[in-house]
Coordinates of C-alpha atoms in Angstrom, one line a residue:
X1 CA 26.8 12.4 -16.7
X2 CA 24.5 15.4 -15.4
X3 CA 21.7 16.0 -18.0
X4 CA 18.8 19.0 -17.4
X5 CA 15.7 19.3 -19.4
X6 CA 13.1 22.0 -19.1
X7 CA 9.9 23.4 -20.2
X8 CA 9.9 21.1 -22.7
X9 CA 6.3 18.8 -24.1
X10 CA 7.3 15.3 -24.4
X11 CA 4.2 13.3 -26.4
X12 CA 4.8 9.3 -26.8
X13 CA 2.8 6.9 -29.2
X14 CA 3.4 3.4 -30.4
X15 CA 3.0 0.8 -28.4
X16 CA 5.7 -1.8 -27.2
X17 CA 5.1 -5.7 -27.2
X18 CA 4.9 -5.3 -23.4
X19 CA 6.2 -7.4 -20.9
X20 CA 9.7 -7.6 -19.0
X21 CA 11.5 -5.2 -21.2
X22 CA 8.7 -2.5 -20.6
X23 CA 8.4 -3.5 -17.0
X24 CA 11.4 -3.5 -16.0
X25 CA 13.9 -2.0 -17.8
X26 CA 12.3 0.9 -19.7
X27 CA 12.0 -0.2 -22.9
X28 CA 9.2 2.3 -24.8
X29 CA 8.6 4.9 -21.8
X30 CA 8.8 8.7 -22.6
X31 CA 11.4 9.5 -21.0
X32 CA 13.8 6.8 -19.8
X33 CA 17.1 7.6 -17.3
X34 CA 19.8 4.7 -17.0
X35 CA 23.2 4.3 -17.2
X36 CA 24.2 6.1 -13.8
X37 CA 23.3 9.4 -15.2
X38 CA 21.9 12.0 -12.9
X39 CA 18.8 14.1 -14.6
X40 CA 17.2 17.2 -13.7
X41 CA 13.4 17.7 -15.0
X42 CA 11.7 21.0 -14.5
X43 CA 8.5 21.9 -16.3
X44 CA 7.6 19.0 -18.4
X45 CA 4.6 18.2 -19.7
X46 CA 4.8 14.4 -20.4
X47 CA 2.2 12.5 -22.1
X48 CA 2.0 8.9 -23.2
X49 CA -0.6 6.8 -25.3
X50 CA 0.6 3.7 -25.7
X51 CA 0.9 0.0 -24.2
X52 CA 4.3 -0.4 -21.8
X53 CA 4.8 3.5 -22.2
X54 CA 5.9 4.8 -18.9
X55 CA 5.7 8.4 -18.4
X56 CA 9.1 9.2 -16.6
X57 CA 11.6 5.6 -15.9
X58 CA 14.4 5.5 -13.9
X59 CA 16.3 2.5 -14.5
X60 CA 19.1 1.7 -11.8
X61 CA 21.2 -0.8 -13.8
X62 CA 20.8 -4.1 -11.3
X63 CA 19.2 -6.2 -14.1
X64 CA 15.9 -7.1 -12.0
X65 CA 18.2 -8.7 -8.9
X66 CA 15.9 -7.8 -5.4
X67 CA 17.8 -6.1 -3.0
X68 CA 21.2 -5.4 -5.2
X69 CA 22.6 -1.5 -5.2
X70 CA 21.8 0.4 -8.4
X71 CA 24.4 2.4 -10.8
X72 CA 23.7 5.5 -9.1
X73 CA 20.8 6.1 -11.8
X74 CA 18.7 9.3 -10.6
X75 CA 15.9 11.0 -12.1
X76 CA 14.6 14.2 -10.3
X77 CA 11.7 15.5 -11.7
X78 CA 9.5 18.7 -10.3
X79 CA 6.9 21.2 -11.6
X80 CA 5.4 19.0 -13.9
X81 CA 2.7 16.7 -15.2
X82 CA 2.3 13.5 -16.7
X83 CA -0.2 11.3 -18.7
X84 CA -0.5 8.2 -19.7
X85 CA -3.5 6.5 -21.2
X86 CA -2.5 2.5 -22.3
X87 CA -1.6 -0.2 -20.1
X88 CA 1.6 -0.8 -18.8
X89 CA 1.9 2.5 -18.0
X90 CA 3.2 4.1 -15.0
X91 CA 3.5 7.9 -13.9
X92 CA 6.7 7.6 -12.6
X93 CA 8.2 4.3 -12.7
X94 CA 11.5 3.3 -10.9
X95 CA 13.1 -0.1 -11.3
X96 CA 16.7 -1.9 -11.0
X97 CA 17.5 0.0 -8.0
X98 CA 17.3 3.6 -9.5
X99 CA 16.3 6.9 -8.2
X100 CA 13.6 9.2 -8.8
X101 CA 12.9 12.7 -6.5
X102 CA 9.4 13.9 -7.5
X103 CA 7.8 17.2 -5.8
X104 CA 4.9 18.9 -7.3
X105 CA 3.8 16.7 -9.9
X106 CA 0.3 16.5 -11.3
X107 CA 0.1 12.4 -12.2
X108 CA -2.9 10.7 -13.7
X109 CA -3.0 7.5 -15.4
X110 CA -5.9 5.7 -17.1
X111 CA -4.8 1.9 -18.4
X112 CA -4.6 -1.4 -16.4
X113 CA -1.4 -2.1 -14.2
X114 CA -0.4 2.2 -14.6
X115 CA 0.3 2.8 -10.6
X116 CA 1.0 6.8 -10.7
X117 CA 4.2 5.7 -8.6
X118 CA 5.2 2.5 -10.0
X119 CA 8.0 0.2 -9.3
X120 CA 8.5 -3.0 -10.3
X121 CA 11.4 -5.5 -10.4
X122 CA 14.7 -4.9 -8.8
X123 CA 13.3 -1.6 -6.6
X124 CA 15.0 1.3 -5.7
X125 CA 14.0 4.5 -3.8
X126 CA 11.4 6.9 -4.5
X127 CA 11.1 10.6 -2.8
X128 CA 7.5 12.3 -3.3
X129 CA 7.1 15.9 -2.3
X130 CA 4.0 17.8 -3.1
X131 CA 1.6 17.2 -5.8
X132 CA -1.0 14.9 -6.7
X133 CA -1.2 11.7 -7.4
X134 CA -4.4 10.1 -9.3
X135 CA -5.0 6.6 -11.1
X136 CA -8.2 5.2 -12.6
X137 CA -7.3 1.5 -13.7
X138 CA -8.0 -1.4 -12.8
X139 CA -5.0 -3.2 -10.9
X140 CA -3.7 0.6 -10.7
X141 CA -3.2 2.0 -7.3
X142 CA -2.1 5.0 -6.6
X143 CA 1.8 3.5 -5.3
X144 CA 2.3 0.3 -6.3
X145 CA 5.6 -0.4 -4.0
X146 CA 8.8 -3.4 -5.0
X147 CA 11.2 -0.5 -3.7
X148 CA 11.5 2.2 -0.7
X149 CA 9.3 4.3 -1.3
X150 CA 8.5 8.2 0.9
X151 CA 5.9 10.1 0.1
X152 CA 5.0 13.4 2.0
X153 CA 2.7 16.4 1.2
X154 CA 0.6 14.7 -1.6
X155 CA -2.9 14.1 -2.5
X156 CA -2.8 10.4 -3.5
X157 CA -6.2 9.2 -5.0
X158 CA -7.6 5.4 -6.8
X159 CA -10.7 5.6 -8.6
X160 CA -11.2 1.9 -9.1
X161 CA -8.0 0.1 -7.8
X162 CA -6.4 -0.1 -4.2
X163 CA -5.2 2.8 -2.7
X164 CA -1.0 1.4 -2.5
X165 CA 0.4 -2.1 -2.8
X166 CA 3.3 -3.2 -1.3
X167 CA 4.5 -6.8 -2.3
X168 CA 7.3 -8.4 -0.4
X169 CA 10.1 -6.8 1.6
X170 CA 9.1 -3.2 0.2
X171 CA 7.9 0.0 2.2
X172 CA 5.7 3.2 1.8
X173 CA 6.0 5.5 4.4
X174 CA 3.2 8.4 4.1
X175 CA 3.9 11.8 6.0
X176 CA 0.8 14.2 5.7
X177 CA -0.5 12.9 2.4
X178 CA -4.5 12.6 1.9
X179 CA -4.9 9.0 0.5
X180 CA -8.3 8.0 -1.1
X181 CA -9.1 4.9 -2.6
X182 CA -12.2 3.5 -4.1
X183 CA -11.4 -0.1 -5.0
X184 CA -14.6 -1.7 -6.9
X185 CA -13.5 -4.6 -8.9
X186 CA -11.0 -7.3 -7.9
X187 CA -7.4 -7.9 -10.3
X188 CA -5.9 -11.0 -11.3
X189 CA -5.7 -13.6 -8.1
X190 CA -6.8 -11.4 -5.5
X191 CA -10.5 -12.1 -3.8
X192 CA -11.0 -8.9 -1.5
X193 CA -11.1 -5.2 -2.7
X194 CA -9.2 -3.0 -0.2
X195 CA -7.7 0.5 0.5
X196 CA -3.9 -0.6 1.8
X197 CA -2.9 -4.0 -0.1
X198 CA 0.2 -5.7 1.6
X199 CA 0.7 -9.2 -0.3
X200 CA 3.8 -11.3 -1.7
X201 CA 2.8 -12.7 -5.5
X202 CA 5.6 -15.3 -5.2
X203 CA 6.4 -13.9 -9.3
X204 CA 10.2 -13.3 -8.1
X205 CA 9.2 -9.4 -8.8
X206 CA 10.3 -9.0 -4.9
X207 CA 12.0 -10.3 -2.3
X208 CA 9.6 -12.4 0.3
X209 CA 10.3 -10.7 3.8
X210 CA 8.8 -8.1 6.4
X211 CA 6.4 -5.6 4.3
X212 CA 6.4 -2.0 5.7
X213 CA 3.6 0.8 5.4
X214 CA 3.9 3.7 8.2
X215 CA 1.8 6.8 7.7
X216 CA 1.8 9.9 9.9
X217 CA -0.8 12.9 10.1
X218 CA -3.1 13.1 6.8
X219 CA -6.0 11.4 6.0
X220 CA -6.9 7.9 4.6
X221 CA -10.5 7.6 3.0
X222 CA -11.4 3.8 2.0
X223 CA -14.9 4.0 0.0
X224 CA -15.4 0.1 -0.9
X225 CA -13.5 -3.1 1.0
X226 CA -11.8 -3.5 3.8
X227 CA -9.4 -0.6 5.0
X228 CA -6.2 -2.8 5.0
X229 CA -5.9 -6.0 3.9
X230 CA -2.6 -8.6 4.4
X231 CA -1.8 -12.3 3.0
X232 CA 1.0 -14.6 2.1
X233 CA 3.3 -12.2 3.6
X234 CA 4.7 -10.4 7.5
X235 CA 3.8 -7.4 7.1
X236 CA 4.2 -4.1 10.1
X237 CA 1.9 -1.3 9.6
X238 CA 2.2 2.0 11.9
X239 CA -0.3 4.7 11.9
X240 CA 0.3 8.1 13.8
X241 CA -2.6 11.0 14.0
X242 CA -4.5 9.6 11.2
X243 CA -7.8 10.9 10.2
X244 CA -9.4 7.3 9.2
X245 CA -12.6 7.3 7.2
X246 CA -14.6 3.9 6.4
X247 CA -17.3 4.4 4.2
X248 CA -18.0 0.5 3.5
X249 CA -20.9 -0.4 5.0
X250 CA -19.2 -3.7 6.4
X251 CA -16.9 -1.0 7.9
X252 CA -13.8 -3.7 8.4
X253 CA -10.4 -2.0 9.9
X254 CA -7.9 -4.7 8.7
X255 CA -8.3 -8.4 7.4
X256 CA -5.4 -10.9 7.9
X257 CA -6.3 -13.9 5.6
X258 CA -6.0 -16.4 2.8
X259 CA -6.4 -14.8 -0.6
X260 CA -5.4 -16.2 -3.9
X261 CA -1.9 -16.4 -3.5
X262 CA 0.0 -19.1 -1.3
X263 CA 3.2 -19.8 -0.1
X264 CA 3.9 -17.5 2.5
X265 CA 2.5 -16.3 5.7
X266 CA -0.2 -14.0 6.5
X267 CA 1.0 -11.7 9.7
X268 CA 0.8 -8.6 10.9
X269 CA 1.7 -6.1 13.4
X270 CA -0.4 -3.2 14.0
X271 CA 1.0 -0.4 15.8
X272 CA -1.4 2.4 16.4
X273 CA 0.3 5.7 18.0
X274 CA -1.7 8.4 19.1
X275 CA -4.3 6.8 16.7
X276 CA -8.5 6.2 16.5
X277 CA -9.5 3.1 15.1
X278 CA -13.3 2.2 14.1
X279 CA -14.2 -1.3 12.7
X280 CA -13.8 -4.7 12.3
X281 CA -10.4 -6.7 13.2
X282 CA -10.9 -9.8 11.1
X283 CA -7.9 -12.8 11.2
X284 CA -8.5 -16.1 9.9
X285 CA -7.7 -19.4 11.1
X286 CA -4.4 -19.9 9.4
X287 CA -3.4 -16.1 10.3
X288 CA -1.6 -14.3 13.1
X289 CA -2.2 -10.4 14.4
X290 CA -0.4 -8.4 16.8
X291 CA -2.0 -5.5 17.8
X292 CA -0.5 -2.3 19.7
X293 CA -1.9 0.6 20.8
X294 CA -0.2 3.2 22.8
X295 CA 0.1 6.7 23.4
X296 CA -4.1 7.2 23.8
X297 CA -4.9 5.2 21.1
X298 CA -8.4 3.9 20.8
X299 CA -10.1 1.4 19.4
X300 CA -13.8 0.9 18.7
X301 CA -14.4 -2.8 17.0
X302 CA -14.0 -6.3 17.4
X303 CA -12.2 -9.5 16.7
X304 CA -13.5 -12.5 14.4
X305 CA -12.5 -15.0 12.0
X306 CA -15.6 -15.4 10.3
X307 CA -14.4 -14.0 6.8
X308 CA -16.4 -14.0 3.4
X309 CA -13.9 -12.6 0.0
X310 CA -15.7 -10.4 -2.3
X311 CA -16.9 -13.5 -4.4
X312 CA -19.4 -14.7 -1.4
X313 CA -16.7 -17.0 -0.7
X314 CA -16.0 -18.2 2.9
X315 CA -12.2 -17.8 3.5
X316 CA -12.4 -18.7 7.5
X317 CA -15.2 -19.4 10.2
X318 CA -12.4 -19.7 13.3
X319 CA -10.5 -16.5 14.7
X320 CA -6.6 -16.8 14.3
X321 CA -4.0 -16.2 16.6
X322 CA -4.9 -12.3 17.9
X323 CA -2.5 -10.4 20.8
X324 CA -3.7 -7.1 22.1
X325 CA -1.5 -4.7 23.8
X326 CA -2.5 -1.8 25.3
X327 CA -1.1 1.1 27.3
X328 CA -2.5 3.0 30.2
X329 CA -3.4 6.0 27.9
X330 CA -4.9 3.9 25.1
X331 CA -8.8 1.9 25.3
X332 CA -10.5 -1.2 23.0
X333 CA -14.8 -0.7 22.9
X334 CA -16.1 -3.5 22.2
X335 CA -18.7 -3.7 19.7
X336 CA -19.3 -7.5 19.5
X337 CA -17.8 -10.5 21.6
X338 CA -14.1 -11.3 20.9
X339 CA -12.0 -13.8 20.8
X340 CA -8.3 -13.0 21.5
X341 CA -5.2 -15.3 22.3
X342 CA -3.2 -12.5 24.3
X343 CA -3.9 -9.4 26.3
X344 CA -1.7 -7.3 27.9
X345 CA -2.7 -4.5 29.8
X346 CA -5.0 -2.7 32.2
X347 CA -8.4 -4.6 32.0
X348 CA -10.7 -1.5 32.8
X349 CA -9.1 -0.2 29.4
X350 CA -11.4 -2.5 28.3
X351 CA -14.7 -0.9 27.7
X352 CA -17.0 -4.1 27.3
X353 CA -20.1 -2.0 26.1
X354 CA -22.5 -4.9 26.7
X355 CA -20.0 -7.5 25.4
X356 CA -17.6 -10.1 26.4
X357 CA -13.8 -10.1 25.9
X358 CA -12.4 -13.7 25.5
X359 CA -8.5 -14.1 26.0
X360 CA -7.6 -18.1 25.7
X361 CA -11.4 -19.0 26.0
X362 CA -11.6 -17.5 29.4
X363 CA -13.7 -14.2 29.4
X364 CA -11.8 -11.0 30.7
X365 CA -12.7 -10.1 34.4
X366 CA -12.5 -6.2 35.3
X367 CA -13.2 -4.7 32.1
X368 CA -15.6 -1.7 32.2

């Protein structure tokens, strides 16, 4: 069935007893799409007050099972804003393997665990065109990623949570979107605040497997933590022609590390394209790092494992296992002594700046 509503005020009260049936199958949102219908939205003004009441749901019909196809449940929503002020409570929220198509929306949510794109268990796919994108609880990022999710054009902003989570074998990809995220009190297990979160909670929520977050062009401001931040999963993470702005004082680019959840690994691969890079590279013991950087990338840092979580809490004192590739466009500037496991590349890329570059123990020779 085909189903168009517009310019029309949806207003929700009453709050739901919570949990799974909110979460992940719709139960109290404003406006919930399921059953393999296909609706239009044009010019809504949605607002919700209310625990578990989701602003716009789109329920795909898998029953929660990671990975399984959806019934062909799609939401496409456009020229319109949404509110929501309890906990529980999503912008948009796509679950079960169903689809929502979003352009121009104006999204802002104020309770705990209320992502302004929000998935949860059983995915799906998520298009974002246009608009903007702003949450202010805590554990509320902007996306909170257990699907596919693409998100071009936006303005994408977390006033106390991180910027996006992705958990488990789920993606964001970014194209020309100005993120900002000012993450300034930890949620549930985690010990680190940070701007790009890429975890596995083990709750069965998602899949465990490769985590993906690529963004292209745009901007990324991080105001508090580290920048990104990955444990008890693989996760790869591409930037291309990124405007990168660290404004925490420990200036940290990426942290790959123990946190409070276990079971998994924590790797990454870094590819940087075309990219600048400023700060800290910081791998614990039990954790493993690829790095690329190609096409004139640069980086200005360093490599450690001496790590201390936002509790004062040491996490590792010993440098993980850290490859380095670089092209014959791209440089690394040191800006402390480093400890790496693998280089490949021209050494004079290398621009030791009064420091020493280790690879195996051995210092690097020809470095400039």
């Amino acid at each position: 069935d085909e189903v168009t509503i517009s310019n029309s005020t949806v207003d929700k009260t009453g709050d739901s007893d919570g949990g799974d049936d909110s979460n992940f199958y719709g139960k109290n949102a404003a406006v919930l799409v399921e059953g393999g219908s296909t609706t239009t939205l044009t010019n809504l003004t949605v607002t919700s007050d209310a625990k578990g009441a989701n602003g716009i749901f789109s329920y795909g019909g898998n029953g929660g099972h990671n990975g399984s196809e959806g019934d062909g449940t799609k939401v496409i929503i456009k020229d319109s804003i949404i509110t929501t002020s309890g906990d529980g409570s999503g912008g948009t929220m796509t679950t079960g393997g169903g689809i929502t198509n979003a352009s121009n929306l104006t999204v802002t949510t104020n309770g705990q665990s209320s992502a302004a794109i929000r998935t949860d268990r059983g995915g799906g796919t998520v298009y974002v065109d246009g608009g903007t994108y702003t949450s202010n609880g805590l554990g509320s990022p902007a996306i909170y990623s257990t699907a596919e999710i693409h998100v071009a054009n936006a303005a994408l902003v977390s006033n106390l949570s991180e910027g996006v989570c992705i958990e488990g074998l789920n993606s964001i990809e970014l194209t020309d979107c100005d993120l900002t995220a000012n993450n300034t009190k930890c949620n549930g297990n985690a010990t680190f605040m940070d701007s790009i979160m890429i975890y596995q909670s083990m709750s069965e929520d998602a899949a465990s497997g490769n985590s993906t977050f690529a963004m292209t062009g745009g901007s990324l401001t991080s105001k508090n933590g580290h920048m990104f931040h990955v444990t008890n999963t693989n996760a790869d993470i591409e930037l291309n022609g990124v405007k990168l702005t660290n404004e925490d004082t420990a200036n940290v680019l990426i942290s790959v590390c123990d946190d409070g959840w276990n079971g998994g690994n924590n790797k990454a691969t870094f590819n940087a394209k075309a990219q600048d890079l400023i700060g800290a590279v910081l791998v614990g013991n039990n954790s493993t790092l690829v790095l690329n950087l190609t096409e004139g990338s640069t980086l200005e840092g360093y490599v450690d494992g001496n790590i201390v979580n936002a509790a004062n809490q040491t996490v590792s004192t010993e440098v993980g296992t850290v490859t380095v590739t670089l092209d014959t466009n791209s440089t690394w500037t040191l800006t402390a002594d480093s400890h790496i496991t693998e280089f490949t590349g021209t050494t004079a890329n290398v621009i030791a700046n009064g420091h020493t570059l280790y690879v195996n123990g051995t210092a690097l020779t020809g470095t400039n």
